[in-house]
Short mmCIF file of C-alpha atoms and ligand atoms in Angstrom, two decimals:
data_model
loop_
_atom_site.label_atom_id
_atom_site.label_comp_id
_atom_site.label_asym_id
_atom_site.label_seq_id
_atom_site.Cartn_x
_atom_site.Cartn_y
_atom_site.Cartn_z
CA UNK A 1 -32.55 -29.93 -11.98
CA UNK A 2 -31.53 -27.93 -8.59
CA UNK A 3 -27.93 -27.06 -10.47
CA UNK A 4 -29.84 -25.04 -13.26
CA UNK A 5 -32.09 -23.27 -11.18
CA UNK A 6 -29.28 -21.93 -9.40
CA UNK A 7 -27.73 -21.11 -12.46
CA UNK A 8 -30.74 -19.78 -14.10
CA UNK A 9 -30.78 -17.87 -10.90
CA UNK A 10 -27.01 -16.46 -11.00
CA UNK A 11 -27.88 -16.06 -14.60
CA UNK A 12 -30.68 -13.36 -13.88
CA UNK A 13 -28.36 -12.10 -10.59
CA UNK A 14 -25.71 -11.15 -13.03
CA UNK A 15 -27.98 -9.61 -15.67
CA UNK A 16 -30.00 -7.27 -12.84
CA UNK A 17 -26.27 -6.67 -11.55
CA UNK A 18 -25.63 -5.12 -14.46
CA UNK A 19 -28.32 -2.87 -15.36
CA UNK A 20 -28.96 -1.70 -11.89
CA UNK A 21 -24.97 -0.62 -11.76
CA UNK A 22 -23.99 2.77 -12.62
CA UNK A 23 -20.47 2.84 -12.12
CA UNK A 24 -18.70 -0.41 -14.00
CA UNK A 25 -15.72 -1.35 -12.14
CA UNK A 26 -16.53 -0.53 -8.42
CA UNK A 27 -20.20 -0.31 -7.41
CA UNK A 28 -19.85 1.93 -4.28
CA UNK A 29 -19.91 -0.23 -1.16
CA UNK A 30 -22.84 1.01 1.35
CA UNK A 31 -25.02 -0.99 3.30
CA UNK A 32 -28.66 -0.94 2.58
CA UNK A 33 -31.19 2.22 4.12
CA UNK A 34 -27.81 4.15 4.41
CA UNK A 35 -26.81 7.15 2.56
CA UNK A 36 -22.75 6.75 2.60
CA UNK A 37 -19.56 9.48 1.54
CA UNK A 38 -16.19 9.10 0.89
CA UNK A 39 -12.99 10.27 1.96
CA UNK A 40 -11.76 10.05 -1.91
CA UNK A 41 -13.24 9.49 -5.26
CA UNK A 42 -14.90 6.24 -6.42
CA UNK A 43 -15.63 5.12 -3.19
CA UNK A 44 -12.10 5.21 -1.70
CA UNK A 45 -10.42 6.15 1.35
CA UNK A 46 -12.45 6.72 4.31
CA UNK A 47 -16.06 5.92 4.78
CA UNK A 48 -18.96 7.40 6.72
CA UNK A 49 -22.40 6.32 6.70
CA UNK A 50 -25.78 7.05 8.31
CA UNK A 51 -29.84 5.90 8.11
CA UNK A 52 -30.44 9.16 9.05
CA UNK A 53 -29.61 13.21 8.87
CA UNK A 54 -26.57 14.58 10.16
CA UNK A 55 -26.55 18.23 10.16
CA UNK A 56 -22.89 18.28 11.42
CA UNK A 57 -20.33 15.72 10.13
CA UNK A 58 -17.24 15.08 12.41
CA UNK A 59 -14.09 16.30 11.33
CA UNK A 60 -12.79 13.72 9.27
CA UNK A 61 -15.51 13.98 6.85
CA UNK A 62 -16.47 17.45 6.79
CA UNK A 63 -14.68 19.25 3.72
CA UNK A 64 -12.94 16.09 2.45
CA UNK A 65 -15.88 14.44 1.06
CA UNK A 66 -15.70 13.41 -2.55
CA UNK A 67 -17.66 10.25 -3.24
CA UNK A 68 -21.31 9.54 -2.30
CA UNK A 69 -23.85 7.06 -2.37
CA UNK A 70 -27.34 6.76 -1.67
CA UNK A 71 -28.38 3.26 -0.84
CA UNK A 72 -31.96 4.13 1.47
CA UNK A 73 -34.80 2.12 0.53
CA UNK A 74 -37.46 3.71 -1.26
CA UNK A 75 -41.49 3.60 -0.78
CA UNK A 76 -44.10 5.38 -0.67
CA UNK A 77 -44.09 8.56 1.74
CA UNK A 78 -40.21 7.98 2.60
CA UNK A 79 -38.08 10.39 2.98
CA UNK A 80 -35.33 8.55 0.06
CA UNK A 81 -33.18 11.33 -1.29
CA UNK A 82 -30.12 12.99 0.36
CA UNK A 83 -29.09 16.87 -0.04
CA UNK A 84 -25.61 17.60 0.90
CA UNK A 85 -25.01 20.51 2.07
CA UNK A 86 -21.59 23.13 2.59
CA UNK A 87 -22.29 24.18 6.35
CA UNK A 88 -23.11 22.18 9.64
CA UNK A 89 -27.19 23.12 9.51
CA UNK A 90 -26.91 24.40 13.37
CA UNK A 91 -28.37 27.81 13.98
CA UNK A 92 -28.47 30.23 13.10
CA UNK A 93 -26.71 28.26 9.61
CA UNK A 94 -29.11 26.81 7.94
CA UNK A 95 -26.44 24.62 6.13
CA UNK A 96 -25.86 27.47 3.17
CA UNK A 97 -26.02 26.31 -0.45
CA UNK A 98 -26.44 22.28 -1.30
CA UNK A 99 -23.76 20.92 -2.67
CA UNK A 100 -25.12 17.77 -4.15
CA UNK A 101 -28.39 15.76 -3.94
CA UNK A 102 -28.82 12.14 -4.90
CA UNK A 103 -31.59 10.03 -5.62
CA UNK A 104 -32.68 7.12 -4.17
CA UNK A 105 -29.91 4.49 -5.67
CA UNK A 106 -27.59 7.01 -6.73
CA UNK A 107 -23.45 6.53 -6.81
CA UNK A 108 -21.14 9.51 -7.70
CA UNK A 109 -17.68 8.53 -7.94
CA UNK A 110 -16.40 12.39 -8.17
CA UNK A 111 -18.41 15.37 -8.32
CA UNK A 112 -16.35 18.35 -9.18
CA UNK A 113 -18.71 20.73 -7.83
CA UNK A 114 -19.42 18.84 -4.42
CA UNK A 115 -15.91 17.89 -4.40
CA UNK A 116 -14.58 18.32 -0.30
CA UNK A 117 -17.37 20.59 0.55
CA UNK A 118 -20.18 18.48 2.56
CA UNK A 119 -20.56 19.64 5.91
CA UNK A 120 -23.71 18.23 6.58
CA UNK A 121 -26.56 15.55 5.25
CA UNK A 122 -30.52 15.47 5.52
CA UNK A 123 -32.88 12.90 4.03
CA UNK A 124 -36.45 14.42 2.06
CA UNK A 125 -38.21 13.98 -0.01
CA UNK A 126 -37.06 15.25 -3.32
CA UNK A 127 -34.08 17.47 -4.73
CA1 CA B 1 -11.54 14.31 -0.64
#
């Protein structure tokens, strides 16, 4: 009886796997709450991630970004998306044009438009 609960359970695991992923063969690594980007595309090379806003990525990251994923938990009131945007946001830039935005669950193996451009991430509420 325990054995095929636990496979019932694996059973419904696998099947909620499956709908909820968007890329097939690598679902982006990123731990929960965190909105995470990539060094290279599908979630390969280097990897930077944050809860919150960054309005001026180090070095490494800025301009060589070309992968994202937003893992932050939605709710009610929660700030849950992530704009990307081309310029550190420090004044007087106010970050210049957004290069990508993703939803709440969101993983974009390449993006040819928001390919190495990211210089900076906020969380809000929408795109
Ligand atoms: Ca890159």
């Amino acid at each position: 009886m325990k054995q095929s609960v636990a496979l019932v359970a694996a059973t419904l695991l696998a099947a909620a796997a499956s709908l909820t992923t968007a890329t097939p063969a690598s679902a982006a690594s990123c731990p929960s709450g965190n909105f995470c980007v990539w060094t290279d595309a599908n979630f390969g090379g280097q990897r930077m991630n944050a809860s919150g806003d960054d309005e001026w990525w180090e070095s490494w990251i800025a301009d060589t970004d070309s992968s994202w994923a937003n893992h932050g938990i939605s709710g009610p009131g929660i700030k849950d998306h992530v704009k990307v945007y081309e310029s550190a946001i420090q004044f007087p830039s106010n970050g210049g044009a957004m290069t990508i935005c993703l939803r709440p669950g969101d993983e974009v193996g390449y993006n040819a438009t928001a390919n190495d451009r990211g210089d900076a991430h906020v969380w809000s509420m929408g795109c």
